[in-house]
Tab-separated table of C-alpha atoms in Angstrom:
chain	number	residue	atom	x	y	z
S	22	UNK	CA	-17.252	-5.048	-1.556
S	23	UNK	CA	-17.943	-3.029	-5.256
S	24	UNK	CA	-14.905	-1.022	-4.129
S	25	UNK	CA	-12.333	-3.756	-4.808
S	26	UNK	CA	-11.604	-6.227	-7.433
S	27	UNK	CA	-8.882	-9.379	-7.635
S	28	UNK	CA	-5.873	-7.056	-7.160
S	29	UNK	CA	-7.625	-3.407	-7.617
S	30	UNK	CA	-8.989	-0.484	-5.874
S	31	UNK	CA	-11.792	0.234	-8.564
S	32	UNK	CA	-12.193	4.184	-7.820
S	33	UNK	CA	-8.187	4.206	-8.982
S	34	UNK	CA	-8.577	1.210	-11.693
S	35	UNK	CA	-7.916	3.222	-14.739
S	36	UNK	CA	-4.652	4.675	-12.926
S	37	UNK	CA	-2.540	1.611	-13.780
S	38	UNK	CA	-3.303	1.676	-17.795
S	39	UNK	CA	-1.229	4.833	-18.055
S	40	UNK	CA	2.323	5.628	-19.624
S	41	UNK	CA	2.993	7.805	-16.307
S	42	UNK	CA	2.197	4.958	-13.880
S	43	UNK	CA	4.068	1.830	-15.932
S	44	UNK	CA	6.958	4.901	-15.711
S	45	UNK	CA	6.721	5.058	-11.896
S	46	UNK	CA	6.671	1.346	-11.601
S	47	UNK	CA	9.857	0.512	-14.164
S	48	UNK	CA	11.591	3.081	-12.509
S	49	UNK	CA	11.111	1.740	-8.828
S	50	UNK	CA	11.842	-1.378	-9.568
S	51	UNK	CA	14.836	-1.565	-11.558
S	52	UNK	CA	16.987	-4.646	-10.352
S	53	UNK	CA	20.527	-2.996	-11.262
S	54	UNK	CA	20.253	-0.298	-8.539
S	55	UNK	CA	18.416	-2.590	-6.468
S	56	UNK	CA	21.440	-4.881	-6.282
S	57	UNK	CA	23.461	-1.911	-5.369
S	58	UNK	CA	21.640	-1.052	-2.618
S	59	UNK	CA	21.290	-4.622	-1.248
S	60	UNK	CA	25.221	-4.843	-1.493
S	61	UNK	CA	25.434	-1.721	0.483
S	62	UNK	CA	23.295	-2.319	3.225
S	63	UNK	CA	24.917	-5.434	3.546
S	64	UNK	CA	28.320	-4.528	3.810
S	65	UNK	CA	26.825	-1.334	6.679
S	66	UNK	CA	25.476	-4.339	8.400
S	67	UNK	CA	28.668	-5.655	8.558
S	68	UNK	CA	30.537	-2.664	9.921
S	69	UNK	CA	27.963	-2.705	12.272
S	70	UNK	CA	28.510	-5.896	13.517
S	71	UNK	CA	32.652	-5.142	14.041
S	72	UNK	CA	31.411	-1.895	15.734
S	73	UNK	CA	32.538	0.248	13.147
S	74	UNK	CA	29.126	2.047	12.663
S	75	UNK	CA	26.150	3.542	15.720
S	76	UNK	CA	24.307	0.273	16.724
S	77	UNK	CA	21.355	2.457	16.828
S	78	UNK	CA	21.684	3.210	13.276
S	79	UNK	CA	18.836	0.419	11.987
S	80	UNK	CA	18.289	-0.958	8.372
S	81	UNK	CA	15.805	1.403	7.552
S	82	UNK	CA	17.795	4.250	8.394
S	83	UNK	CA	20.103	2.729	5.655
S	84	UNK	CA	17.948	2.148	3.240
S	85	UNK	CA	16.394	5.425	3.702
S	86	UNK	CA	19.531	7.246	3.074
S	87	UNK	CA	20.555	5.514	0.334
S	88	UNK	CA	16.805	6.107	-1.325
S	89	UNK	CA	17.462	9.756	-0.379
S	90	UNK	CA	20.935	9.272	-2.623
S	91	UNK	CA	19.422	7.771	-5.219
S	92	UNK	CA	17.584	10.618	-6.589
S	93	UNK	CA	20.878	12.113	-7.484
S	94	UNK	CA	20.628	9.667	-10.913
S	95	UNK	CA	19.840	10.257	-14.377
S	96	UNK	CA	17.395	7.862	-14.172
S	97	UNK	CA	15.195	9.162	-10.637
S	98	UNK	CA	15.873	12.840	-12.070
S	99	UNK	CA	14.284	11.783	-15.433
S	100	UNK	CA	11.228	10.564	-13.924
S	101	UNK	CA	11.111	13.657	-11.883
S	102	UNK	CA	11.227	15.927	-14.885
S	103	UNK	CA	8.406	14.135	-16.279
S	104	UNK	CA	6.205	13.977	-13.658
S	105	UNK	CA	6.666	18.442	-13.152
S	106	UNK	CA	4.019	18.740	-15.956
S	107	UNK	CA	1.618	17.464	-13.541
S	108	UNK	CA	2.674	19.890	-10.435
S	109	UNK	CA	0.479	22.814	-12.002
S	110	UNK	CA	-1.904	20.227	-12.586
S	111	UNK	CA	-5.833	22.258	-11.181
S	112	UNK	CA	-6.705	18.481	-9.828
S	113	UNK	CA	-5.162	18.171	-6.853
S	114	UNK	CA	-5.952	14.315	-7.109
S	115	UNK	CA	-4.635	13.086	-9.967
S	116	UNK	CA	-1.022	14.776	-8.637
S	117	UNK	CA	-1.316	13.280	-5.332
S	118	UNK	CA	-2.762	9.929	-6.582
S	119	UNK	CA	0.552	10.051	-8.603
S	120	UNK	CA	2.414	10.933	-5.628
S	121	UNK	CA	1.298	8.429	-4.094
S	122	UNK	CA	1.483	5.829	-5.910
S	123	UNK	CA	5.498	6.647	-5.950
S	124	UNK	CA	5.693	6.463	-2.446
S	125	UNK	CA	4.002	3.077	-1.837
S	126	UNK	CA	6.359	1.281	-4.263
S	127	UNK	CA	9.192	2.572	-2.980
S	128	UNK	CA	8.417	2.160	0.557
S	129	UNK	CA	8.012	-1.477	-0.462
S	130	UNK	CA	11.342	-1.739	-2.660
S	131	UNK	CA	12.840	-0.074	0.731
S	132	UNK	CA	11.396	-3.076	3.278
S	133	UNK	CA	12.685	-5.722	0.493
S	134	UNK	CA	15.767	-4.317	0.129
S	135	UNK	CA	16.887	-4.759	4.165
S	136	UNK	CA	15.188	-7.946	4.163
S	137	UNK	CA	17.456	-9.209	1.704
S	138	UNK	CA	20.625	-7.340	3.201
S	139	UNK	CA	19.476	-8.911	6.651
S	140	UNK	CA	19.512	-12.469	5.190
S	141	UNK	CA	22.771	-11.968	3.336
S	142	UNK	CA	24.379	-11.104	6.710
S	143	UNK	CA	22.648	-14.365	8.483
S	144	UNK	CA	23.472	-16.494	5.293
S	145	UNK	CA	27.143	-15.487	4.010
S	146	UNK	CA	27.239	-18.276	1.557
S	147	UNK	CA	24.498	-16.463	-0.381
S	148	UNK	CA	26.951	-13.042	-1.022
S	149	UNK	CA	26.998	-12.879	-4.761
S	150	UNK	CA	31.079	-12.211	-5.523
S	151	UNK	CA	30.533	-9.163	-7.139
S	152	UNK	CA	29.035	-7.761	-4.208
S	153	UNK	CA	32.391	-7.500	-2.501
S	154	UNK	CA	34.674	-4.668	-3.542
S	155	UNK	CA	37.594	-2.428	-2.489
S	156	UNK	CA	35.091	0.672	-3.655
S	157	UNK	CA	32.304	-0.790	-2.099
S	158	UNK	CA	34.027	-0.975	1.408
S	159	UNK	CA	35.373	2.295	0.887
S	160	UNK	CA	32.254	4.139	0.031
S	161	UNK	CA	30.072	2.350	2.477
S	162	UNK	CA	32.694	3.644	5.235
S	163	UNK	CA	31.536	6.976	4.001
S	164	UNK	CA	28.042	6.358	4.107
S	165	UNK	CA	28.069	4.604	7.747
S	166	UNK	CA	29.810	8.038	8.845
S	167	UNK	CA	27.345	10.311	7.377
S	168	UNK	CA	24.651	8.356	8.949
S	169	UNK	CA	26.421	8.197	12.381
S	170	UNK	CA	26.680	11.697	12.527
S	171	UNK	CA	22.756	12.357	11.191
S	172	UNK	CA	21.484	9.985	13.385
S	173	UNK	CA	19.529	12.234	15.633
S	174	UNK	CA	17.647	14.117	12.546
S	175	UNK	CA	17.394	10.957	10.644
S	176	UNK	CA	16.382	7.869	12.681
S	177	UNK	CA	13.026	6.872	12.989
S	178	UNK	CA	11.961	8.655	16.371
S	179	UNK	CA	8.951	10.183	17.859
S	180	UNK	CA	8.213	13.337	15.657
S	181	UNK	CA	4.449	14.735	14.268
S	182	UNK	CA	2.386	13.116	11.228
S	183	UNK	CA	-0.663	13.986	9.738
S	184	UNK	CA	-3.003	11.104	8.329
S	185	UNK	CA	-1.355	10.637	4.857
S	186	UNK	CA	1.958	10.312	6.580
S	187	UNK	CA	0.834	7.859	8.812
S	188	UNK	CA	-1.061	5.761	6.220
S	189	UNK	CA	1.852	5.855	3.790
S	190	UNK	CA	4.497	4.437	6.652
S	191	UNK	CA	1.588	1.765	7.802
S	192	UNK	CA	0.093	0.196	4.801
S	193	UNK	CA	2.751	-0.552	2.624
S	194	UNK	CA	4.522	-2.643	5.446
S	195	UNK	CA	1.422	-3.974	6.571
S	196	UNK	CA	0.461	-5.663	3.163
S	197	UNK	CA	3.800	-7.228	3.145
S	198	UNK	CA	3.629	-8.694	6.581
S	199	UNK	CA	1.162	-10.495	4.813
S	200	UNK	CA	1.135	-11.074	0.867
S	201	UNK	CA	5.214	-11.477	0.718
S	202	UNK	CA	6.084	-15.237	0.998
S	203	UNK	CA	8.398	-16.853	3.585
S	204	UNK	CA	10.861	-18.365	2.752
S	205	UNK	CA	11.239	-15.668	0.304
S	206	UNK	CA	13.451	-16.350	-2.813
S	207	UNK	CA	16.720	-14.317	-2.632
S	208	UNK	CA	17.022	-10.739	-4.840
S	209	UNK	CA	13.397	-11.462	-6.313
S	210	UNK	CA	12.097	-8.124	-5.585
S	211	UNK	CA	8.622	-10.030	-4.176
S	212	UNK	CA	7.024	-6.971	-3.219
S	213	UNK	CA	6.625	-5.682	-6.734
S	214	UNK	CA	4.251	-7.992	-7.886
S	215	UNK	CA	1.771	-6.502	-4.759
S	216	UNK	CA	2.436	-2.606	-7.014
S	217	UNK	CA	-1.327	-2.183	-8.098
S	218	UNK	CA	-3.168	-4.261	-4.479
S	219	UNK	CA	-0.825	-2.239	-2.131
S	220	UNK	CA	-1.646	1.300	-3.996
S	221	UNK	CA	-5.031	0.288	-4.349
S	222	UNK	CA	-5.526	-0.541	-0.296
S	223	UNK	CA	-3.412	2.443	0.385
S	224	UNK	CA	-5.847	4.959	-1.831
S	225	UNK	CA	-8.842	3.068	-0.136
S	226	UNK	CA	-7.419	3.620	3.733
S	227	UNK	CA	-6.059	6.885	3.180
S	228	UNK	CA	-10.045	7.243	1.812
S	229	UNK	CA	-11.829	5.496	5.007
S	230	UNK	CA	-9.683	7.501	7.623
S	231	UNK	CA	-9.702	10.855	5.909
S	232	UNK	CA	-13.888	10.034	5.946
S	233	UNK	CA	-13.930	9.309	9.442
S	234	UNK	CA	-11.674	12.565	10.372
S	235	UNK	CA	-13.444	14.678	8.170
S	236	UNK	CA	-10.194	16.983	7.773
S	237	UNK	CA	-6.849	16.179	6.941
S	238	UNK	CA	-5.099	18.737	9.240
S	239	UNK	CA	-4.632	16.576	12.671
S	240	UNK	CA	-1.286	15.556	13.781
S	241	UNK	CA	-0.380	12.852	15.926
S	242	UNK	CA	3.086	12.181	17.718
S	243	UNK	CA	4.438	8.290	16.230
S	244	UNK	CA	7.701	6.471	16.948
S	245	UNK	CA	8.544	3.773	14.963
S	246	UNK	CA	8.065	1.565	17.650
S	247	UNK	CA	4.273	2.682	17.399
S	248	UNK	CA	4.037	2.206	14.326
S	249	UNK	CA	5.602	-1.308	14.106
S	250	UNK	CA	2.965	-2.224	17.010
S	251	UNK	CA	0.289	-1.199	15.010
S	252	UNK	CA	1.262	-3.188	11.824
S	253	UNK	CA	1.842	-6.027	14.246
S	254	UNK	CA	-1.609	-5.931	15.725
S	255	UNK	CA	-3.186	-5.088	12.501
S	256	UNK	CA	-1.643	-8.002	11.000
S	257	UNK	CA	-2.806	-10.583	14.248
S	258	UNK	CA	-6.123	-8.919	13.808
S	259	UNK	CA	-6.680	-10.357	10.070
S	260	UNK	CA	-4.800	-13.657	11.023
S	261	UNK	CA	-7.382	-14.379	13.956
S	262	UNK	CA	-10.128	-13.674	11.392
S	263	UNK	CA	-9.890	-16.479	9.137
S	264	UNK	CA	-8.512	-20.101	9.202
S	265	UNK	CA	-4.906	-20.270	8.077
S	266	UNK	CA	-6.109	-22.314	5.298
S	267	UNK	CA	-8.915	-19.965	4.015
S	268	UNK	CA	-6.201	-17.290	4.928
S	269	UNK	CA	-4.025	-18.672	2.220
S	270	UNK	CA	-6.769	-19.391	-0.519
S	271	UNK	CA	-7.586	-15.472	-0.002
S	272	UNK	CA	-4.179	-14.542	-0.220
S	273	UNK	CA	-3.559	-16.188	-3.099
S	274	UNK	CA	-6.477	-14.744	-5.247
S	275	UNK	CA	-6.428	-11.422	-4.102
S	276	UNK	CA	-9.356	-11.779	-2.758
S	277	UNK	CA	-11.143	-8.609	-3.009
S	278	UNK	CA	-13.170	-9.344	0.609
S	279	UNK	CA	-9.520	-9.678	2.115
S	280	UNK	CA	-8.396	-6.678	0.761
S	281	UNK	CA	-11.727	-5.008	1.743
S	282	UNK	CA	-11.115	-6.012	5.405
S	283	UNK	CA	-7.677	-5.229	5.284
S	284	UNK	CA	-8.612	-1.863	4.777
S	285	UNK	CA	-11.344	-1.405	6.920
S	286	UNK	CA	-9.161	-2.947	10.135
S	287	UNK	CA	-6.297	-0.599	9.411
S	288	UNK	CA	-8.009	2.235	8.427
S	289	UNK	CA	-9.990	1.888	11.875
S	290	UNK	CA	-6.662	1.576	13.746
S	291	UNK	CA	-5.180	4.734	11.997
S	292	UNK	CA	-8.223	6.662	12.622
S	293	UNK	CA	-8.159	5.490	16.633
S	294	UNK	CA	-4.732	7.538	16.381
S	295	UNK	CA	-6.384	11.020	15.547
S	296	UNK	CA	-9.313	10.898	17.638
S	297	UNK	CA	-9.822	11.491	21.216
S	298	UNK	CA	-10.843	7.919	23.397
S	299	UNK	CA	-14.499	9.588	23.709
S	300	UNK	CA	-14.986	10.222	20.051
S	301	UNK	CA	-13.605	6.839	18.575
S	302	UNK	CA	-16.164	5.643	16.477
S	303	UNK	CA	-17.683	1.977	17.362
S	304	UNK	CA	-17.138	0.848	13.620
S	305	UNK	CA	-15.971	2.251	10.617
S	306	UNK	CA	-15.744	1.422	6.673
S	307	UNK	CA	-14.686	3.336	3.596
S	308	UNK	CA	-16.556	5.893	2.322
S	309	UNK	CA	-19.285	5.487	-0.033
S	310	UNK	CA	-18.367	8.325	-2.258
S	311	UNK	CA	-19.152	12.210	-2.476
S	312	UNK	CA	-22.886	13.852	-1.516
S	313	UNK	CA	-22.637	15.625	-4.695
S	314	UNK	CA	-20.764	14.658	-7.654
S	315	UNK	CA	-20.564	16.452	-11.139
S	316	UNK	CA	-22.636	15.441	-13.464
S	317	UNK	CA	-21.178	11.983	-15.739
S	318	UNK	CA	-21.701	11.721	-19.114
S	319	UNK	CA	-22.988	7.982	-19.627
S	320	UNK	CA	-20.673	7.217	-22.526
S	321	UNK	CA	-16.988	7.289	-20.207
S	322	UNK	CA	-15.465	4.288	-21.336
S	323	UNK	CA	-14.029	2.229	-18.299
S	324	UNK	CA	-11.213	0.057	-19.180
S	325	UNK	CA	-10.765	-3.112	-17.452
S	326	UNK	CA	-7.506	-3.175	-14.760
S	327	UNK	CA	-5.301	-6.278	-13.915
S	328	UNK	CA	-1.965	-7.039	-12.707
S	329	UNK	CA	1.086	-6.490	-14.501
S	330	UNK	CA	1.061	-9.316	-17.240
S	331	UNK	CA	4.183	-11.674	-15.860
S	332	UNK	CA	2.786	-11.769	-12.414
S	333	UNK	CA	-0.761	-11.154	-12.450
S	334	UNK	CA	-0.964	-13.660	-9.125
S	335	UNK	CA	0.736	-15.383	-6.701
S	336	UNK	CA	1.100	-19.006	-7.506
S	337	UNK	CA	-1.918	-20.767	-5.938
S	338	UNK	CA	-1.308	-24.195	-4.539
S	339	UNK	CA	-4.624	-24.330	-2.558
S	340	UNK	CA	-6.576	-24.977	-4.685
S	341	UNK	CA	-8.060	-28.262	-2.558
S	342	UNK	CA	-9.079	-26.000	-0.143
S	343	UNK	CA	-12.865	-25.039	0.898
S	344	UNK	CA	-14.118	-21.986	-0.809
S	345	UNK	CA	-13.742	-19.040	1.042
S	346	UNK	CA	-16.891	-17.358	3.256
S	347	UNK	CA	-18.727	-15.198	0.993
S	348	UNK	CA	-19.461	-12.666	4.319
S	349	UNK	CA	-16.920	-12.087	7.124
S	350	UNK	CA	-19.380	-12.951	9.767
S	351	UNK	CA	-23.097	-14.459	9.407
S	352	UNK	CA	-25.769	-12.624	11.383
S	353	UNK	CA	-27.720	-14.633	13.646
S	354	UNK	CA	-30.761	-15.778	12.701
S	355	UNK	CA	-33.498	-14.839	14.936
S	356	UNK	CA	-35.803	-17.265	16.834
S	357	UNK	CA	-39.183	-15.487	16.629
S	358	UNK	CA	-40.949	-14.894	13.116
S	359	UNK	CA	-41.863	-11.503	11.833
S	360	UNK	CA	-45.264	-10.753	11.186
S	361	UNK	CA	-45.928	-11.324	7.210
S	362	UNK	CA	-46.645	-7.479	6.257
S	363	UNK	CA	-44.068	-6.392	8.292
S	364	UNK	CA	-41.270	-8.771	7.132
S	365	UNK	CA	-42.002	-7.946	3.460
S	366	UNK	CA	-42.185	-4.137	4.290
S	367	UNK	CA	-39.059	-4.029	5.404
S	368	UNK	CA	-37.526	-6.172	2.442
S	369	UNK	CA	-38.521	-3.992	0.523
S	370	UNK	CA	-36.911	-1.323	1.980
S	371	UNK	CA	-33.811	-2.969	2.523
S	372	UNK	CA	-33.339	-3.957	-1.322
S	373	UNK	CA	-33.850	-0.202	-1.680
S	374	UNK	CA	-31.386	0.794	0.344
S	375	UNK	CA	-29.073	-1.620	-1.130
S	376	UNK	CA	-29.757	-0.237	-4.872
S	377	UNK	CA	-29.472	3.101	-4.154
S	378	UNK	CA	-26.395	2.467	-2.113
S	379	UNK	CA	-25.030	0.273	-5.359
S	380	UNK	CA	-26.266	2.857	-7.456
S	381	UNK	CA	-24.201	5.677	-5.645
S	382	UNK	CA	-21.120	3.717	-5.547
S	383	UNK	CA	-21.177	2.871	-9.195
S	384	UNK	CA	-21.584	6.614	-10.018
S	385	UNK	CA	-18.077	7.733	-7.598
S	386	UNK	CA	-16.240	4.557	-9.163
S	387	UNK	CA	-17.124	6.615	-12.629
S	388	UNK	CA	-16.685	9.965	-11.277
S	389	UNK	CA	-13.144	9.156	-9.728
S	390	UNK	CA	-12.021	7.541	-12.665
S	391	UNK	CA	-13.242	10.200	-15.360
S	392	UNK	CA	-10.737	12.458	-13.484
S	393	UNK	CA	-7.577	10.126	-13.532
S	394	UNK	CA	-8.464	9.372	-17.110
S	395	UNK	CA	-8.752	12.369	-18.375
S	396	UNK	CA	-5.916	13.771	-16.852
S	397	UNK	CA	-3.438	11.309	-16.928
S	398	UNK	CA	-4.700	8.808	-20.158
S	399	UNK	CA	-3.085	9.535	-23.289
S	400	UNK	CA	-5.261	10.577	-25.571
């Protein structure tokens, strides 16, 4: 459980206290262009529905494309410039920690984006005025051709992914099958106030099922009808896990065992892609940390990481609710007694274990985030 806190991946913590990150995150989720976008896919739904663009053509091809337009701006183009003095950057890491954490936010602007286009088309009398225009029918003509005629290179079918790939389409989606609220309010952008969990649980699975391959050169044919199955049984699989109450609570907090098992179930899904039926592993869990890590100096300072200020949590009207299990599952007690000696030899050994294993963790949490820091932390 050390690896998480409420709303953090602790071996990335110091990640979100940087100018670069709070750049990644303002520019991702800036509600002017967001608007845009939701008018747009709105008014492709609607040729759509007259038969005026492919029916196979699906809201995230949409949104996709006009992500893919989007980096034409000022704005996208001026992140991009600042983010090239990290490309020569000798730590792979930090530039694809950074690269990351781009992707998962706007994989999850993406998803909210359709969802709100979707509910504009089922609710009519929601269509904000100014979302209706002679130029916007005109250029989202334009659009629904280019995407007709791109379909086959551009719609989400069967074609080869490596593990990053996989865990970047997967997790984002996944942790807003669960965290985003229904109803959801209309052009609230919900998912950005998940930026620092879903980065976080993204950094730790990509961790777990890059431990468990041991190499990150497999590739595995996936469909987006795959991968929707998989978020859909990931998502039953943490549902059937805990009371809906409890559930809630959890959700609610951030809890960090949730996000822990979160993790763990999807990263053990992803994994089960990659590997032959034979070689599946019976369990998996992240990884501990390195065998050998450079030496630390003891005086790093580690700054403390929490949500954005403004929405640091969901609201949390549970609060009458029992307190949530401190262990996903108790072990069963056995019947029989241990012999004395025997019982407090291995007790011993077990508390051991459990400090060295503490002890090893707390030394990658410090390792990991000496590198972010001083890399990315202005100085």
């Amino acid at each position: 459980m050390e690896l998480f806190q409420e709303g953090t991946y602790r071996p990335i913590g110091v990640l979100f206290d940087t100018p670069v990150y709070r750049q990644i995150f303002q520019n991702c989720w800036h509600m002017p262009s967001y608007k845009v976008h939701v008018a747009m896919v709105a008014e492709l739904l609607r040729l759509q529905k007259e038969n005026q663009l492919l029916s196979e053509v699906t809201p995230e091809d949409m949104a996709r494309h006009l992500h893919v337009m989007s980096k034409r701006s000022l704005r996208v183009q001026l992140l991009d410039f600042q983010l090239q003095e990290y490309d020569n950057d000798d730590d792979d890491e930090v530039r694809m920690l950074l690269s990351m954490a781009r992707e998962v936010n706007d994989s999850m602007r993406m998803r909210d984006i359709q969802l709100d286009a979707q509910r504009l088309i089922s609710a009519p009398e929601l269509m904000p005025p100014n979302f209706i225009s002679a130029k916007m029918m005109k250029e989202a003509k334009a659009i629904g051709e280019a995407l007709t005629e791109r379909h086959q290179q551009t719609s989400c079918s069967e074609h080869l992914q490596q593990p990053r790939d996989v865990v970047l389409d997967v997790v984002p989606k996944v942790l807003q099958g669960l965290w985003v609220p229904k109803p959801r309010l209309f052009l609230t952008m919900p998912s950005m106030k998940l930026d620092k969990m879903a980065v976080g649980v993204t950094k730790g699975v990509e961790d777990g099922v890059l431990a468990a391959l041991g190499s990150t050169t497999h590739e595995v044919n996936m469909s987006c009808s795959t991968r929707d199955e998989m978020i859909t049984s990931i998502i039953k699989t943490l549902h059937e896990a805990y009371p809906k109450d409890i559930r809630r609570k959890m959700l609610n907090s951030f809890s960090p065992q949730l996000m822990h098992h979160v993790a763990e179930v999807t990263a053990e899904q992803i994994t089960a892609l990659f590997q032959p039926r034979g070689k599946q592993e019976d369990t998996m869990s992240l990884p501990e940390e390195p065998t050998s890590l450079p030496e630390e100096p003891t005086t790093l300072h580690e700054k403390p990481t929490t949500l954005h200020e403004g929405h640091t949590k969901l609201p949390d009207k549970t609060t009458s609710l029992p307190e949530e299990p401190t262990t996903l599952h108790e072990e069963p007690k056995s019947v029989t007694e241990e012999p004395t000696f025997l019982h407090e030899q291995s007790a011993v050994k077990v508390e051991e274990s459990r400090k060295k294993k503490k002890s090893r963790m707390n030394r990658f949490i410090r390792w990991m985030q000496k590198r972010i820091f001083t890399r990315i932390h202005p100085q």
